[in-house]
Amino acid sequence: MSTIAELLKEMELEAQTTRKMLAIIPNDKYEWQPHEKSMTVQRLANHIAEIPGWVTMALTTDELDLAHNPYKFEPHNNTEGVLGFFEKSLESGKIHLAQASDEDLEKSWTLRYDGKLISVRTKAEVIRMAYSQTVHHRAQMGVYLRLLNVPIPGSYGPSADEGGF
């Protein structure tokens, strides 16, 4: 299996789990946050939904300077909006990944802040980091939902709420 095919398969598998998690967020909890230093449910959900778009960014650009490209928060404040945003980000990422070549994945992608070098990675490494970010923030959302007494779906097997162990 080619690297592209492997990355597409992993993207779809993680998307299935991400969809399940985003779909159970109660609409009346989007402003809730577990701690003053934590993101709100809205911010975290939208961040999770946008991450597949990082695949597009990695494949269509060679660098990002955070100081000159300020983050633009796209606020969806209900589950339907977040899921729609996720599907749009996912579709873009999948399209760009399917059109890429293994050679494209070997090219460098640079992250800077006001000209200062933060990191240089291959585009494949940036894509893998995006997948890791999805898993990380999805788990974070699981903690939020647990604190709100929302039953958690399984990720790589059944959860404590689903039984089966």
PDB file of C-alpha atoms in Angstrom:
ATOM      1  CA  MET A   1       0.000   0.000   0.000  1.00  0.00           C
ATOM      2  CA  SER A   2       1.350   3.431  -0.891  1.00  0.00           C
ATOM      3  CA  THR A   3       1.945   6.075   1.742  1.00  0.00           C
ATOM      4  CA  ILE A   4      -0.930   8.123   0.302  1.00  0.00           C
ATOM      5  CA  ALA A   5      -3.298   5.154   0.519  1.00  0.00           C
ATOM      6  CA  GLU A   6      -2.214   4.469   4.103  1.00  0.00           C
ATOM      7  CA  LEU A   7      -2.721   8.100   5.113  1.00  0.00           C
ATOM      8  CA  LEU A   8      -6.157   8.201   3.452  1.00  0.00           C
ATOM      9  CA  LYS A   9      -7.201   5.014   5.237  1.00  0.00           C
ATOM     10  CA  GLU A  10      -6.032   6.355   8.595  1.00  0.00           C
ATOM     11  CA  MET A  11      -7.749   9.673   7.962  1.00  0.00           C
ATOM     12  CA  GLU A  12     -11.072   7.928   7.322  1.00  0.00           C
ATOM     13  CA  LEU A  13     -10.745   5.623  10.342  1.00  0.00           C
ATOM     14  CA  GLU A  14     -10.012   8.549  12.648  1.00  0.00           C
ATOM     15  CA  ALA A  15     -12.857  10.534  11.050  1.00  0.00           C
ATOM     16  CA  GLN A  16     -15.333   7.797  12.002  1.00  0.00           C
ATOM     17  CA  THR A  17     -14.290   8.044  15.653  1.00  0.00           C
ATOM     18  CA  THR A  18     -14.189  11.837  15.572  1.00  0.00           C
ATOM     19  CA  ARG A  19     -17.709  12.000  14.126  1.00  0.00           C
ATOM     20  CA  LYS A  20     -19.030   9.856  16.983  1.00  0.00           C
ATOM     21  CA  MET A  21     -17.444  12.158  19.565  1.00  0.00           C
ATOM     22  CA  LEU A  22     -18.559  15.412  17.967  1.00  0.00           C
ATOM     23  CA  ALA A  23     -22.098  14.094  17.444  1.00  0.00           C
ATOM     24  CA  ILE A  24     -22.793  13.668  21.170  1.00  0.00           C
ATOM     25  CA  ILE A  25     -21.913  17.188  22.310  1.00  0.00           C
ATOM     26  CA  PRO A  26     -25.008  18.672  23.972  1.00  0.00           C
ATOM     27  CA  ASN A  27     -26.015  21.921  22.268  1.00  0.00           C
ATOM     28  CA  ASP A  28     -26.578  23.606  25.631  1.00  0.00           C
ATOM     29  CA  LYS A  29     -22.970  23.005  26.752  1.00  0.00           C
ATOM     30  CA  TYR A  30     -21.002  24.880  24.082  1.00  0.00           C
ATOM     31  CA  GLU A  31     -20.022  27.698  26.453  1.00  0.00           C
ATOM     32  CA  TRP A  32     -18.961  25.315  29.247  1.00  0.00           C
ATOM     33  CA  GLN A  33     -15.315  24.877  30.183  1.00  0.00           C
ATOM     34  CA  PRO A  34     -13.832  22.686  32.914  1.00  0.00           C
ATOM     35  CA  HIS A  35     -11.286  25.264  34.054  1.00  0.00           C
ATOM     36  CA  GLU A  36     -10.576  28.925  33.377  1.00  0.00           C
ATOM     37  CA  LYS A  37      -7.415  27.989  31.441  1.00  0.00           C
ATOM     38  CA  SER A  38      -9.243  25.379  29.363  1.00  0.00           C
ATOM     39  CA  MET A  39     -10.963  25.968  26.051  1.00  0.00           C
ATOM     40  CA  THR A  40     -14.746  26.082  26.006  1.00  0.00           C
ATOM     41  CA  VAL A  41     -16.550  23.118  24.483  1.00  0.00           C
ATOM     42  CA  GLN A  42     -17.270  25.349  21.479  1.00  0.00           C
ATOM     43  CA  ARG A  43     -13.626  26.256  20.926  1.00  0.00           C
ATOM     44  CA  LEU A  44     -12.429  22.677  21.377  1.00  0.00           C
ATOM     45  CA  ALA A  45     -15.130  21.191  19.135  1.00  0.00           C
ATOM     46  CA  ASN A  46     -14.409  23.688  16.377  1.00  0.00           C
ATOM     47  CA  HIS A  47     -10.685  23.071  16.697  1.00  0.00           C
ATOM     48  CA  ILE A  48     -11.187  19.327  16.328  1.00  0.00           C
ATOM     49  CA  ALA A  49     -13.411  19.975  13.307  1.00  0.00           C
ATOM     50  CA  GLU A  50     -10.819  22.143  11.566  1.00  0.00           C
ATOM     51  CA  ILE A  51      -7.816  19.837  11.957  1.00  0.00           C
ATOM     52  CA  PRO A  52      -8.430  17.777   8.781  1.00  0.00           C
ATOM     53  CA  GLY A  53      -7.944  21.073   6.925  1.00  0.00           C
ATOM     54  CA  TRP A  54      -4.339  21.030   8.097  1.00  0.00           C
ATOM     55  CA  VAL A  55      -3.761  18.278   5.518  1.00  0.00           C
ATOM     56  CA  THR A  56      -4.863  20.722   2.824  1.00  0.00           C
ATOM     57  CA  MET A  57      -2.630  23.438   4.272  1.00  0.00           C
ATOM     58  CA  ALA A  58       0.391  21.122   4.397  1.00  0.00           C
ATOM     59  CA  LEU A  59      -0.082  20.039   0.796  1.00  0.00           C
ATOM     60  CA  THR A  60      -0.895  23.440  -0.712  1.00  0.00           C
ATOM     61  CA  THR A  61       1.685  25.591   1.094  1.00  0.00           C
ATOM     62  CA  ASP A  62       5.344  25.283   2.005  1.00  0.00           C
ATOM     63  CA  GLU A  63       5.310  27.313   5.191  1.00  0.00           C
ATOM     64  CA  LEU A  64       3.266  29.232   7.707  1.00  0.00           C
ATOM     65  CA  ASP A  65       4.336  32.262   9.710  1.00  0.00           C
ATOM     66  CA  LEU A  66       1.921  32.445  12.624  1.00  0.00           C
ATOM     67  CA  ALA A  67       2.668  36.113  13.318  1.00  0.00           C
ATOM     68  CA  HIS A  68       1.595  37.106   9.820  1.00  0.00           C
ATOM     69  CA  ASN A  69      -1.343  34.700   9.547  1.00  0.00           C
ATOM     70  CA  PRO A  70      -3.350  35.132  12.716  1.00  0.00           C
ATOM     71  CA  TYR A  71      -5.664  32.322  13.690  1.00  0.00           C
ATOM     72  CA  LYS A  72      -9.223  32.810  12.509  1.00  0.00           C
ATOM     73  CA  PHE A  73     -11.696  31.063  14.776  1.00  0.00           C
ATOM     74  CA  GLU A  74     -14.747  29.830  12.884  1.00  0.00           C
ATOM     75  CA  PRO A  75     -17.405  29.712  15.625  1.00  0.00           C
ATOM     76  CA  HIS A  76     -20.050  27.036  15.251  1.00  0.00           C
ATOM     77  CA  ASN A  77     -22.108  26.846  18.415  1.00  0.00           C
ATOM     78  CA  ASN A  78     -24.122  23.696  17.856  1.00  0.00           C
ATOM     79  CA  THR A  79     -23.458  20.090  16.979  1.00  0.00           C
ATOM     80  CA  GLU A  80     -24.966  20.316  13.501  1.00  0.00           C
ATOM     81  CA  GLY A  81     -22.697  23.267  12.631  1.00  0.00           C
ATOM     82  CA  VAL A  82     -19.585  21.595  14.040  1.00  0.00           C
ATOM     83  CA  LEU A  83     -20.283  18.360  12.171  1.00  0.00           C
ATOM     84  CA  GLY A  84     -20.847  20.266   8.923  1.00  0.00           C
ATOM     85  CA  PHE A  85     -17.583  22.154   9.420  1.00  0.00           C
ATOM     86  CA  PHE A  86     -15.779  18.875  10.182  1.00  0.00           C
ATOM     87  CA  GLU A  87     -17.125  17.223   7.024  1.00  0.00           C
ATOM     88  CA  LYS A  88     -16.039  20.212   4.915  1.00  0.00           C
ATOM     89  CA  SER A  89     -12.524  20.149   6.425  1.00  0.00           C
ATOM     90  CA  LEU A  90     -12.315  16.378   6.043  1.00  0.00           C
ATOM     91  CA  GLU A  91     -13.420  16.433   2.411  1.00  0.00           C
ATOM     92  CA  SER A  92     -10.846  19.098   1.559  1.00  0.00           C
ATOM     93  CA  GLY A  93      -8.080  17.156   3.274  1.00  0.00           C
ATOM     94  CA  LYS A  94      -9.047  13.906   1.553  1.00  0.00           C
ATOM     95  CA  ILE A  95      -9.232  15.520  -1.885  1.00  0.00           C
ATOM     96  CA  HIS A  96      -5.819  17.139  -1.553  1.00  0.00           C
ATOM     97  CA  LEU A  97      -4.258  14.000  -0.123  1.00  0.00           C
ATOM     98  CA  ALA A  98      -5.708  11.815  -2.887  1.00  0.00           C
ATOM     99  CA  GLN A  99      -4.247  14.193  -5.492  1.00  0.00           C
ATOM    100  CA  ALA A 100      -0.791  14.213  -3.875  1.00  0.00           C
ATOM    101  CA  SER A 101       2.150  12.001  -4.707  1.00  0.00           C
ATOM    102  CA  ASP A 102       4.636  10.323  -2.419  1.00  0.00           C
ATOM    103  CA  GLU A 103       7.167  12.859  -3.708  1.00  0.00           C
ATOM    104  CA  ASP A 104       4.910  15.692  -2.527  1.00  0.00           C
ATOM    105  CA  LEU A 105       4.951  14.174   0.968  1.00  0.00           C
ATOM    106  CA  GLU A 106       8.749  14.284   1.070  1.00  0.00           C
ATOM    107  CA  LYS A 107       8.892  18.057   0.530  1.00  0.00           C
ATOM    108  CA  SER A 108       9.636  20.322   3.476  1.00  0.00           C
ATOM    109  CA  TRP A 109       7.050  22.369   5.319  1.00  0.00           C
ATOM    110  CA  THR A 110       8.227  25.168   7.622  1.00  0.00           C
ATOM    111  CA  LEU A 111       6.582  26.752  10.646  1.00  0.00           C
ATOM    112  CA  ARG A 112       7.745  30.201  11.759  1.00  0.00           C
ATOM    113  CA  TYR A 113       6.723  32.915  14.149  1.00  0.00           C
ATOM    114  CA  ASP A 114       7.605  36.431  12.984  1.00  0.00           C
ATOM    115  CA  GLY A 115      10.396  35.026  10.847  1.00  0.00           C
ATOM    116  CA  LYS A 116      11.827  32.880  13.665  1.00  0.00           C
ATOM    117  CA  LEU A 117      12.099  29.222  12.700  1.00  0.00           C
ATOM    118  CA  ILE A 118       9.977  26.914  14.854  1.00  0.00           C
ATOM    119  CA  SER A 119      10.205  23.689  12.869  1.00  0.00           C
ATOM    120  CA  VAL A 120      10.908  22.157   9.499  1.00  0.00           C
ATOM    121  CA  ARG A 121       9.236  18.835   8.786  1.00  0.00           C
ATOM    122  CA  THR A 122       8.261  16.871   5.742  1.00  0.00           C
ATOM    123  CA  LYS A 123       4.704  17.338   4.594  1.00  0.00           C
ATOM    124  CA  ALA A 124       4.069  13.706   5.568  1.00  0.00           C
ATOM    125  CA  GLU A 125       5.235  14.495   9.108  1.00  0.00           C
ATOM    126  CA  VAL A 126       2.931  17.512   9.271  1.00  0.00           C
ATOM    127  CA  ILE A 127       0.002  15.325   8.180  1.00  0.00           C
ATOM    128  CA  ARG A 128       0.851  12.708  10.820  1.00  0.00           C
ATOM    129  CA  MET A 129       1.079  15.501  13.424  1.00  0.00           C
ATOM    130  CA  ALA A 130      -2.421  16.631  12.391  1.00  0.00           C
ATOM    131  CA  TYR A 131      -3.720  13.110  12.952  1.00  0.00           C
ATOM    132  CA  SER A 132      -2.050  13.062  16.369  1.00  0.00           C
ATOM    133  CA  GLN A 133      -3.617  16.427  17.181  1.00  0.00           C
ATOM    134  CA  THR A 134      -7.027  15.020  16.302  1.00  0.00           C
ATOM    135  CA  VAL A 135      -6.560  12.084  18.663  1.00  0.00           C
ATOM    136  CA  HIS A 136      -5.206  14.338  21.422  1.00  0.00           C
ATOM    137  CA  HIS A 137      -8.030  16.873  21.266  1.00  0.00           C
ATOM    138  CA  ARG A 138     -10.692  14.202  20.787  1.00  0.00           C
ATOM    139  CA  ALA A 139      -9.504  12.602  24.038  1.00  0.00           C
ATOM    140  CA  GLN A 140      -9.613  16.019  25.669  1.00  0.00           C
ATOM    141  CA  MET A 141     -13.240  16.344  24.523  1.00  0.00           C
ATOM    142  CA  GLY A 142     -13.900  12.933  26.036  1.00  0.00           C
ATOM    143  CA  VAL A 143     -12.785  14.259  29.419  1.00  0.00           C
ATOM    144  CA  TYR A 144     -15.025  17.311  29.010  1.00  0.00           C
ATOM    145  CA  LEU A 145     -17.999  15.120  28.154  1.00  0.00           C
ATOM    146  CA  ARG A 146     -17.268  12.729  31.010  1.00  0.00           C
ATOM    147  CA  LEU A 147     -17.314  15.698  33.401  1.00  0.00           C
ATOM    148  CA  LEU A 148     -20.702  16.638  31.925  1.00  0.00           C
ATOM    149  CA  ASN A 149     -21.960  13.057  32.492  1.00  0.00           C
ATOM    150  CA  VAL A 150     -22.351  12.383  28.780  1.00  0.00           C
ATOM    151  CA  PRO A 151     -21.734   8.701  27.916  1.00  0.00           C
ATOM    152  CA  ILE A 152     -18.548   8.408  25.855  1.00  0.00           C
ATOM    153  CA  PRO A 153     -18.352   6.334  22.653  1.00  0.00           C
ATOM    154  CA  GLY A 154     -15.443   3.959  22.172  1.00  0.00           C
ATOM    155  CA  SER A 155     -12.460   5.001  20.111  1.00  0.00           C
ATOM    156  CA  TYR A 156     -10.436   1.848  19.457  1.00  0.00           C
ATOM    157  CA  GLY A 157     -12.776  -0.533  21.237  1.00  0.00           C
ATOM    158  CA  PRO A 158     -15.696  -0.177  23.623  1.00  0.00           C
ATOM    159  CA  SER A 159     -15.670   2.569  26.229  1.00  0.00           C
ATOM    160  CA  ALA A 160     -16.543   2.101  29.897  1.00  0.00           C
ATOM    161  CA  ASP A 161     -20.014   3.403  28.994  1.00  0.00           C
ATOM    162  CA  GLU A 162     -20.524   0.811  26.268  1.00  0.00           C
ATOM    163  CA  GLY A 163     -19.297  -2.181  28.235  1.00  0.00           C
ATOM    164  CA  GLY A 164     -17.778  -5.149  26.518  1.00  0.00           C
ATOM    165  CA  PHE A 165     -14.603  -5.618  28.541  1.00  0.00           C
TER     166      PHE A 165
END
